[in-house]
Coordinates of C-alpha atoms and ligand atoms in Angstrom, one line a residue:
X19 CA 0.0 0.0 0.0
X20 CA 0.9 3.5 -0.3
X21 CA 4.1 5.3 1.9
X22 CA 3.5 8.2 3.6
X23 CA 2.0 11.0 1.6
X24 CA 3.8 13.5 0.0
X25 CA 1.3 16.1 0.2
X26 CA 0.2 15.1 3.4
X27 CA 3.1 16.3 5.2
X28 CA 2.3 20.1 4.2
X29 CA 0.2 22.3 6.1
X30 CA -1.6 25.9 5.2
X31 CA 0.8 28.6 6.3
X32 CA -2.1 29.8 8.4
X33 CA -5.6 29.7 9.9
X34 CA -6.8 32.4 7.6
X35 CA -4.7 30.4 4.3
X36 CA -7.0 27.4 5.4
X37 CA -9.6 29.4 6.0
X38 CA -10.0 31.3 2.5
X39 CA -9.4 28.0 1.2
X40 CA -12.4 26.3 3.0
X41 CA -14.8 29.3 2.2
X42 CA -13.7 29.2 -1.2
X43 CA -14.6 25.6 -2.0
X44 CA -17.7 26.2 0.2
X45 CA -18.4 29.7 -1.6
X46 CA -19.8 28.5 -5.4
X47 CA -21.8 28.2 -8.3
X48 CA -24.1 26.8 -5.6
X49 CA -24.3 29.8 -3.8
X50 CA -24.8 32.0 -6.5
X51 CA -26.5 30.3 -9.4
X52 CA -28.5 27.7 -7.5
X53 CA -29.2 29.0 -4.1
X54 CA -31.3 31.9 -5.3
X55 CA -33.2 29.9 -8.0
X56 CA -33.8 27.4 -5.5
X57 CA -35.4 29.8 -2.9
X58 CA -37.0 31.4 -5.7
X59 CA -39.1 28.1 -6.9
X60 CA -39.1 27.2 -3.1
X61 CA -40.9 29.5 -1.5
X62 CA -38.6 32.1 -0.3
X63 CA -38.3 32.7 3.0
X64 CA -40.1 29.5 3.7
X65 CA -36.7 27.7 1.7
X66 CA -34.2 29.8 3.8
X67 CA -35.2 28.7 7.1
X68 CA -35.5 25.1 6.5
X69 CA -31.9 25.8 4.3
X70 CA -30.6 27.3 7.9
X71 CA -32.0 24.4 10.4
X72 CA -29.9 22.1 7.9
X73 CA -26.8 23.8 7.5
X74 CA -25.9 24.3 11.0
X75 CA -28.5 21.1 12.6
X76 CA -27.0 18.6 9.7
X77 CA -24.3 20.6 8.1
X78 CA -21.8 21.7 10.7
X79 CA -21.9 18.4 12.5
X80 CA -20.8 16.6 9.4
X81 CA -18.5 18.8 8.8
X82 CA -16.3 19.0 12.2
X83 CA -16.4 15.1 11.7
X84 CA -14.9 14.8 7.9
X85 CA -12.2 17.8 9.2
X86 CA -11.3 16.2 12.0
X87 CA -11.3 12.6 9.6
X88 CA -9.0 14.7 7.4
X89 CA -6.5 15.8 10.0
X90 CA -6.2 12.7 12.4
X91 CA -5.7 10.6 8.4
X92 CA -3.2 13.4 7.1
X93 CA -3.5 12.0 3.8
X94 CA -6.4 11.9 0.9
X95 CA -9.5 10.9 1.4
X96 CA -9.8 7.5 1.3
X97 CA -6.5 6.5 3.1
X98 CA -7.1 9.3 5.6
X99 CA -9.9 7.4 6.2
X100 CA -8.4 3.8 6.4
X101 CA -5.6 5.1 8.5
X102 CA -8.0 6.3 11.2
X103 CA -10.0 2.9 10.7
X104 CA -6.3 0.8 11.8
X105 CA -6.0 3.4 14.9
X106 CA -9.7 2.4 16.2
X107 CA -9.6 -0.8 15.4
X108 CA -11.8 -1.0 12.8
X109 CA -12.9 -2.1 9.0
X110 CA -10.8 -1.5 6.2
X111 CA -13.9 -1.3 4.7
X112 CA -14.4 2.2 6.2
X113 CA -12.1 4.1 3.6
X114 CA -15.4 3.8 1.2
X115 CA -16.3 6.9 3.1
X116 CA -13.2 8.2 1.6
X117 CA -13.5 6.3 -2.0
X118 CA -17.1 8.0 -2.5
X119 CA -15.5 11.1 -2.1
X120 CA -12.6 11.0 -4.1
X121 CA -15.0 9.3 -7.4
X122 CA -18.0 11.8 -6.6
X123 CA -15.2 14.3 -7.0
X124 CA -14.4 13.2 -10.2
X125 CA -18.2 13.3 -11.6
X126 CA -19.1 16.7 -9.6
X127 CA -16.1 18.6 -11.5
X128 CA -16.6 17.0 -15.1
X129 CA -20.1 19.4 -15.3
X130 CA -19.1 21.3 -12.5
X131 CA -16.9 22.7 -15.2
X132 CA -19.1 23.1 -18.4
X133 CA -21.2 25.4 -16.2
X134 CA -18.1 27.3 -15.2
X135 CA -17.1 27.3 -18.8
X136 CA -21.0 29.1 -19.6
X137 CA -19.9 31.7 -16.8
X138 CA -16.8 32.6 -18.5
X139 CA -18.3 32.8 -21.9
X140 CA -21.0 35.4 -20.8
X141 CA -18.5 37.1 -18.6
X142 CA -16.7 37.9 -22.0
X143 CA -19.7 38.8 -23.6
X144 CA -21.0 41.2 -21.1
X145 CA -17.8 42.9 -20.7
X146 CA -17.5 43.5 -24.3
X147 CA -21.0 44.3 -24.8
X148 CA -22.2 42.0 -27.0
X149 CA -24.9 41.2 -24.7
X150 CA -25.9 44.5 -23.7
X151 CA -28.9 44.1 -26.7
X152 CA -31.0 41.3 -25.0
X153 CA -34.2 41.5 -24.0
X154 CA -37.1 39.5 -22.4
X155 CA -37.9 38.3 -26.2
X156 CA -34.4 36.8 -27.4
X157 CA -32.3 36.1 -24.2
X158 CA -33.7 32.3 -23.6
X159 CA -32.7 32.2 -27.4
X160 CA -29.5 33.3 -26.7
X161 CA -29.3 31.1 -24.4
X162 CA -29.9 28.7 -26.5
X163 CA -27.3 29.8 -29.2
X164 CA -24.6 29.7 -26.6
X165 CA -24.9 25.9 -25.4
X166 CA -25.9 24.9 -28.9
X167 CA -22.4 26.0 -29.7
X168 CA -20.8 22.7 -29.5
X169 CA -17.2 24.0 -29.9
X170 CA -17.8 27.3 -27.9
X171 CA -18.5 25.0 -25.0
X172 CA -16.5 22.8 -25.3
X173 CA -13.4 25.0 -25.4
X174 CA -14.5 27.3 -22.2
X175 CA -15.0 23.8 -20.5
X176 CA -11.4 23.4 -21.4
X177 CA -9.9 26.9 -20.4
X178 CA -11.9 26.5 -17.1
X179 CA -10.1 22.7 -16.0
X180 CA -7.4 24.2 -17.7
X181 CA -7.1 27.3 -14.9
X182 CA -8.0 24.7 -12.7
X183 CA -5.1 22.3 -13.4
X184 CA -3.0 25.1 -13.3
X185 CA -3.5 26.4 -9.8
X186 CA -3.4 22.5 -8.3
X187 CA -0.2 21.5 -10.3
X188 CA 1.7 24.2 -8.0
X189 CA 1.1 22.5 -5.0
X190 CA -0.9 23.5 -1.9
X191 CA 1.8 26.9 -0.9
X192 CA 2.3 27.4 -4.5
X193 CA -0.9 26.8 -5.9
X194 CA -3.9 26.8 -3.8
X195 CA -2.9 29.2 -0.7
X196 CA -2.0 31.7 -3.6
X197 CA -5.1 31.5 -6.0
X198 CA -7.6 32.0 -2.8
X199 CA -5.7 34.8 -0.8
X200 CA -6.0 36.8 -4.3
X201 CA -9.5 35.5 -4.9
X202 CA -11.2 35.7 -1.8
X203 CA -10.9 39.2 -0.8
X204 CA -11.5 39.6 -5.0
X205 CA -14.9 37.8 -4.6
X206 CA -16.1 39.7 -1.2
X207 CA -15.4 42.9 -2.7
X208 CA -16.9 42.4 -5.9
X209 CA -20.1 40.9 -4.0
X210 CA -20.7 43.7 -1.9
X211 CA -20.3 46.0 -4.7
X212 CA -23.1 44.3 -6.5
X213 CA -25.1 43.9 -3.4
X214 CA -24.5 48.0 -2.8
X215 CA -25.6 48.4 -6.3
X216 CA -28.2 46.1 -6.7
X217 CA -30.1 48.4 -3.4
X218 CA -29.4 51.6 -4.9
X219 CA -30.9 51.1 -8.1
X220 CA -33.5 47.7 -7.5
X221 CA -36.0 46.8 -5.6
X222 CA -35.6 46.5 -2.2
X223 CA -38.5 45.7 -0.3
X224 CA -39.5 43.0 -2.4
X225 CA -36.7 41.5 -1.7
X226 CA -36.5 41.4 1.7
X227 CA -40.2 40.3 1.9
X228 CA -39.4 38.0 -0.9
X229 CA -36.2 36.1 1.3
X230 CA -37.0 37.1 4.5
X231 CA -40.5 36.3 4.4
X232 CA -41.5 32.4 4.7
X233 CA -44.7 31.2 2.2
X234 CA -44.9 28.0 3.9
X235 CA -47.7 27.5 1.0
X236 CA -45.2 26.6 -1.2
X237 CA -43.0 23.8 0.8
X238 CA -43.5 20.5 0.2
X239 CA -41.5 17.3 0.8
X240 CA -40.0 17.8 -2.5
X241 CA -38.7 21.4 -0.9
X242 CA -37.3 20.0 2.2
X243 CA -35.3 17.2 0.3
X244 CA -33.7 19.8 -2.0
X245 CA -32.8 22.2 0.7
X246 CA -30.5 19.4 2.5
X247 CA -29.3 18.7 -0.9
X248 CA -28.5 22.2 -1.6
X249 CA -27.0 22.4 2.1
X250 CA -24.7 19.5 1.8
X251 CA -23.4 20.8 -2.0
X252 CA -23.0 24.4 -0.4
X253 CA -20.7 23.5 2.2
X254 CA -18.5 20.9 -0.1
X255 CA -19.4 17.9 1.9
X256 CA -19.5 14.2 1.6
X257 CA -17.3 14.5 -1.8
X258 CA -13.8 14.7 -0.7
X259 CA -12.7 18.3 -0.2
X260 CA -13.7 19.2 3.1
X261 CA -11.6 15.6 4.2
X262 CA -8.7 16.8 2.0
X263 CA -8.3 20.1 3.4
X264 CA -9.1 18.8 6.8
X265 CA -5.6 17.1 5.9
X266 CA -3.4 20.2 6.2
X267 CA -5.0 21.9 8.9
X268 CA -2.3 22.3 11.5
X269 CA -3.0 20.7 15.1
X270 CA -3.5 24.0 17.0
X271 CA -6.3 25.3 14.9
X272 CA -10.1 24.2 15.9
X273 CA -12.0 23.0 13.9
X274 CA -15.5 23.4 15.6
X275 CA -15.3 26.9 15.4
X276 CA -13.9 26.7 11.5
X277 CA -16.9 25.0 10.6
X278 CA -18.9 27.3 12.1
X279 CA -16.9 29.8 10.2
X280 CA -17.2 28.2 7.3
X281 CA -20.7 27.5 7.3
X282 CA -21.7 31.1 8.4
X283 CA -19.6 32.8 5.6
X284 CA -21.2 30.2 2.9
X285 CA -24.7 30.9 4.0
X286 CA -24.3 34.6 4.3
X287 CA -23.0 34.6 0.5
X288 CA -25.5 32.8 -0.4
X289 CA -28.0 35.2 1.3
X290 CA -25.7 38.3 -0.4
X291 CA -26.3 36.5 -3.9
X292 CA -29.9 36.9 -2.9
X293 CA -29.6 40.5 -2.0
X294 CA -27.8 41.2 -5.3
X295 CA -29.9 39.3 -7.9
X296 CA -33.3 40.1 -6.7
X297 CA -33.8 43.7 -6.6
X298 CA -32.8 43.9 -10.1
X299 CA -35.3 41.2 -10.7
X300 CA -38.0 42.8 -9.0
X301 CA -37.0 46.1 -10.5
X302 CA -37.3 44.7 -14.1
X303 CA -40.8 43.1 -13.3
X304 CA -39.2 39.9 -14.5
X305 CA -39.9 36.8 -12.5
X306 CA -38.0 35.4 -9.6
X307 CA -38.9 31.4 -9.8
X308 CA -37.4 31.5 -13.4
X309 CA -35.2 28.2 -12.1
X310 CA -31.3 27.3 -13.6
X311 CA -32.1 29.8 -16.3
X312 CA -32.8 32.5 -13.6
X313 CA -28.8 33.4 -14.1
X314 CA -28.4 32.8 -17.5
X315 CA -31.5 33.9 -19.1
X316 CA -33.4 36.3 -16.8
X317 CA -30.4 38.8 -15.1
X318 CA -28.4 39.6 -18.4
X319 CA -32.4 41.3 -19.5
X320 CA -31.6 43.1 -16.6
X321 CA -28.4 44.1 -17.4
X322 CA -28.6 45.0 -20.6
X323 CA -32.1 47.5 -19.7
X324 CA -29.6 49.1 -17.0
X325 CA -26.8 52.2 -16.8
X326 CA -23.9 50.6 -16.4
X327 CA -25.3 47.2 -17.2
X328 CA -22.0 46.2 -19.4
X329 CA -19.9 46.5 -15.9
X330 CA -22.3 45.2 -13.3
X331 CA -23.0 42.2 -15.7
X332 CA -19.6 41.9 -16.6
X333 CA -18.9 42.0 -12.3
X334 CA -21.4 39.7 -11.8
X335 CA -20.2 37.0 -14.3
X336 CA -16.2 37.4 -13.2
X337 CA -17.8 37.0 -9.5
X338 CA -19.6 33.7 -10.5
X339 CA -16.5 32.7 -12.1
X340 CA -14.2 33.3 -9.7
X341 CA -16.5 31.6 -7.0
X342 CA -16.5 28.6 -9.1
X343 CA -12.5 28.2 -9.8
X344 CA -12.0 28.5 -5.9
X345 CA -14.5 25.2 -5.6
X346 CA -13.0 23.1 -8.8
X347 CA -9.6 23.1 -7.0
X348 CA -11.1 22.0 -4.2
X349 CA -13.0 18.7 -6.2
X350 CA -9.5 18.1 -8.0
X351 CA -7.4 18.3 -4.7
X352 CA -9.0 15.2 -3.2
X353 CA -8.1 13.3 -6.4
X354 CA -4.7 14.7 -6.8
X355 CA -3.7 14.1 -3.5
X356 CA -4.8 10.6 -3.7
X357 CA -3.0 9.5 -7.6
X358 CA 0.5 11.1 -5.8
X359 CA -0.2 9.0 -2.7
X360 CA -1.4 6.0 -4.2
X361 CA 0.2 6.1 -7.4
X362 CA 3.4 7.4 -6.8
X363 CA 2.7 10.2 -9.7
X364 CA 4.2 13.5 -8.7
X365 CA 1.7 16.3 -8.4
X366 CA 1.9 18.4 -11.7
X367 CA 1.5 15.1 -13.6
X368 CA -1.4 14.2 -11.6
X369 CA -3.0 17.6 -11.6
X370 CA -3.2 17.5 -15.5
X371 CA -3.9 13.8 -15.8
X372 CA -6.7 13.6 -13.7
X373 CA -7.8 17.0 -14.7
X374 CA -7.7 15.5 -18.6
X375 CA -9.4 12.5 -17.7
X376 CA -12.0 14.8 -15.8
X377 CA -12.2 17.0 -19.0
X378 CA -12.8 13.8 -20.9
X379 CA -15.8 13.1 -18.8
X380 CA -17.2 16.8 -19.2
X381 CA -17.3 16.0 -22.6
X382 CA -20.5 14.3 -21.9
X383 CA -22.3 17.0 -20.2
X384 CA -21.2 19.2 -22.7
X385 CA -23.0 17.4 -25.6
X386 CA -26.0 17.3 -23.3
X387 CA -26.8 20.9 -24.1
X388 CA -26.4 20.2 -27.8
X389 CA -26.0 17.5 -29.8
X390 CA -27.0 14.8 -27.2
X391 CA -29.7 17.1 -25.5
X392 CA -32.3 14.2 -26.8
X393 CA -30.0 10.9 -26.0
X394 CA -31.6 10.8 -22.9
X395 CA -31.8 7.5 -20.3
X396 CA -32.7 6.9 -16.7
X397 CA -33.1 10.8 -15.1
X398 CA -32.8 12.3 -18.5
X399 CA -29.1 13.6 -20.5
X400 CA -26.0 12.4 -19.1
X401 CA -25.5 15.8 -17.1
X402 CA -28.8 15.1 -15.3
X403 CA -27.7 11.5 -14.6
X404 CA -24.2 12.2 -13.2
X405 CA -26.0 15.3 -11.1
X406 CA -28.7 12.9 -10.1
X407 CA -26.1 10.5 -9.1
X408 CA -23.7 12.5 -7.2
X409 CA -26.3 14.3 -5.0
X410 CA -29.2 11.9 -4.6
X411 CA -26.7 9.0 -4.1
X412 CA -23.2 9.7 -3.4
X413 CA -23.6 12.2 -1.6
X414 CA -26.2 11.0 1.0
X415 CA -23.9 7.7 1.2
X416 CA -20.6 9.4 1.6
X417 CA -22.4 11.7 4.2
X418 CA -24.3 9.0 6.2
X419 CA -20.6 6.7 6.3
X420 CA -18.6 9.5 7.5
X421 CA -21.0 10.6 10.3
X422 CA -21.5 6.9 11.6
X423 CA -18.0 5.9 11.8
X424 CA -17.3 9.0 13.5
X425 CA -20.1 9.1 16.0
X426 CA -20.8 5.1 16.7
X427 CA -17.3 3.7 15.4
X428 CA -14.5 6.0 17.0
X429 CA -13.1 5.9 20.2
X430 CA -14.4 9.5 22.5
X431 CA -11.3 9.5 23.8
X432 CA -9.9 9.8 19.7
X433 CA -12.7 12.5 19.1
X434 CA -11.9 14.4 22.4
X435 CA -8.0 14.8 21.3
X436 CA -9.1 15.6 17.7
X437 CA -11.5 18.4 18.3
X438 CA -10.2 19.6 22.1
X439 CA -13.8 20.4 23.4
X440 CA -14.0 23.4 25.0
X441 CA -17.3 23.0 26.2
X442 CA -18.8 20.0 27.4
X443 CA -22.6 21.0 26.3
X444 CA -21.6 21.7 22.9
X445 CA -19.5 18.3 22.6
X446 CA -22.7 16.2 23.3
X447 CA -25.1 18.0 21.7
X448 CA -23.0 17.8 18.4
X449 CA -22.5 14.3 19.1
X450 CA -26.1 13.7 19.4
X451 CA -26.6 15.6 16.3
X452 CA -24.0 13.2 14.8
X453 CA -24.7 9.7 15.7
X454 CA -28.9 10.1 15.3
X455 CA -30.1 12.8 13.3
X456 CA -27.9 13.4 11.0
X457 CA -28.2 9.5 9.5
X458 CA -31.6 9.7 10.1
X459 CA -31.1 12.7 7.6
X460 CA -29.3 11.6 5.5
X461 CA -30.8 8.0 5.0
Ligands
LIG521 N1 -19.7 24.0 -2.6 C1 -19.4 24.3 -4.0 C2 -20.5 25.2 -4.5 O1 -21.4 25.6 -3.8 C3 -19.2 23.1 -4.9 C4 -18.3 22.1 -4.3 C5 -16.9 22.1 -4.1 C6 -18.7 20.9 -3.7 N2 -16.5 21.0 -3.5 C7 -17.5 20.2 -3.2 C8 -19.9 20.3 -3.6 C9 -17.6 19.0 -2.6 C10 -20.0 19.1 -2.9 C11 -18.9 18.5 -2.4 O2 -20.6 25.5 -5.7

């Protein structure tokens, strides 16, 4: 079996480095392209409180347990997870917990990417003002023209694993630490400027009565199960890069409170996203449940109606982009860290190997958009398959494995020294929280 990890044996230069890096893999197109449709076709306000209950009730507890999997393993995923398994005593079998991660990783990026490609094609267009015509009439049309493009697609879906490749080949000083110290503070700033915007010239108070207040009308079962799927993807659980940053944490920093950090910073984006997409919305009479397309097809109208429209769209597209690259390093990590462990393969030619093979995959959801938008089997196109498997099934699995071995199959006294309690309330409640709700949850 593998030696001792390579990549393993680094740590992030800092709390904040780890940090930036966690809130950047948390912060994503799921924040800002799905949360807001979501609560949109969810009933609003009605969809952010349930969203809340699950983030910190399901959430943080899973998330303190794959850290601390992560940290105690020092190495990827799956042998993280095997290591800890030898020191309790337990199953080999266990590293599955790690193995869903590292292979939903691999599915989650292949379309993760072709929608982060989309975002870098319309940030071009905005910004040079090509889309500054569209209106209610033609944008769905232009949608249309965009993903049709087969090659257009496919070559942003390149440049985007290609910027990905490129930041995870240089290593976790090099590479990652780097891209998110320049990207975070890029992607708060940029936020807020949209939010301050979106205020000034939108519509406010439908907004806040829009997010803020619940319609309880429009919940259903359907509702609830999407808002723990949307929690889980939100906060980069259950697929590997929560356990692999966990890896480099140093011992002195806790990881209660970073989850709590974590979680708190995701949710309020999220909530931001909110606060910058629906005044203008509102404002433009156009309508808020529009779903995926609510991005795409409905804001651009709104942009291109508004002063200034070429550089708030423009903003708003570099944002979502930026947003997304911080999360695709954090689904390739896992997998890189595991082929230079496992493998022996040093990092650069792992980054772009797996990140080929990953590109390779893409190449499926691509042609769902176009040529194989009618090749459909199972859920539907091979994008809604892989999405349907990675959060309907792997997700849930890798979720449920990770919070039973750490709340029925570890030793307290392991936990205890992992996470240094500081107070003996909060240690049992999340424990409780652990070992029967969230499974019940999640199964
Ligand atoms: N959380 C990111 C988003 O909101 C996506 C992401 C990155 C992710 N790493 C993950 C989702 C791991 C699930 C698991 O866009």
């Amino acid at each position: 079996m593998a030696g001792p990890a390579p990549a393993a044996h680094e740590n992030w230069s800092s709390r904040l480095a780890f940090m930036f890096a966690a809130i950047g893999s948390a912060v994503g197109l799921g924040n800002i392209w799905k949360f807001p449709y979501e609560a949109g076709e969810g009933g609003g306000g009605a969809f952010v409180l349930i969203y809340l209950a699950f983030v910190f009730g399901i959430g943080v507890p899973v998330m303190i347990a794959e850290l601390s999997l992560g940290r105690r393993g020092k190495m990827s995923p799956p042998n993280a997870v095997r290591s800890v398994a030898k020191q309790e005593g337990r199953s080999n079998l266990w590293s599955i917990a790690g193995w869903s991660g590292v292979i939903g990783a691999f599915l989650v990026l292949s379309f993760y990417s072709v929608i982060a490609g989309l975002t870098l094609s319309y940030m071009v267009d905005s910004f040079s003002g090509s889309i500054d015509t569209l209106d209610a009439s033609n944008s769905a049309d232009y949608f249309g023209s965009i993903t049709g493009n087969f090659p257009l697609l496919l070559l942003w879906h390149a440049i985007f694993m290609g910027l990905t490749i490129a930041v995870v080949a240089r290593g976790i000083h090099g590479g990652l630490e780097k891209a998110v110290t320049w990207l975070m503070p890029a992607l708060f700033a940029i936020l807020i400027l949209l939010v301050t915007y979106a205020m000034a010239v939108g519509d406010a108070a439908s907004t806040f009565t829009f997010l803020f207040q619940p319609d309880f009308s429009k919940v259903t079962l359907e509702t609830v199960i999407q808002a723990l799927g949307q929690a889980f993807f939100s906060l980069s659980l259950a697929l590997g890069s929560i356990m692999a940053y966990g890896a480099y944490v140093p011992r002195d920093v806790s990881l209660p409170k970073s989850a709590f950090i974590i979680a708190g910073a995701d949710t309020a984006v999220a909530i931001l996203a909110g606060l910058a997409i629906f005044p203008i919305v509102f404002q433009y009479g156009l309508e808020p449940g529009a779903g995926p397309g609510l991005v795409f097809i409905t804001l651009p109208v709104a942009f291109a109606q508004m002063p200034g429209g070429i550089l708030v769209g423009g903003a708003f597209f570099l944002l979502l982009a930026i947003a997304a690259l911080t999360s695709a390093i954090s689904l390739l990590e896992p997998i890189v860290a595991w082929l230079e462990e496992h493998r022996g393969i040093n990092r650069v030619k792992s980054a772009i190997g797996g990140g080929i093979a990953i590109f390779i995959l893409g190449i499926g959801s691509v042609l769902s958009f176009n040529y194989w938008a009618d090749v459909t089997f199972l859920r539907g196109t091979v994008l809604d398959n892989l999405d349907f498997l990675t959060n309907n099934i792997i997700m849930p699995l890798g979720g449920l494995l990770v919070a039973v071995f750490v709340g029925w199959r570890m030793k307290r006294i392991s936990i205890r020294d992992e996470l240094a309690p500081k107070s003996e309330f909060g240690f049992a409640l999340w424990l409780f929280m652990l070992r029967y709700v969230c499974p019940l949850a999640l199964g």
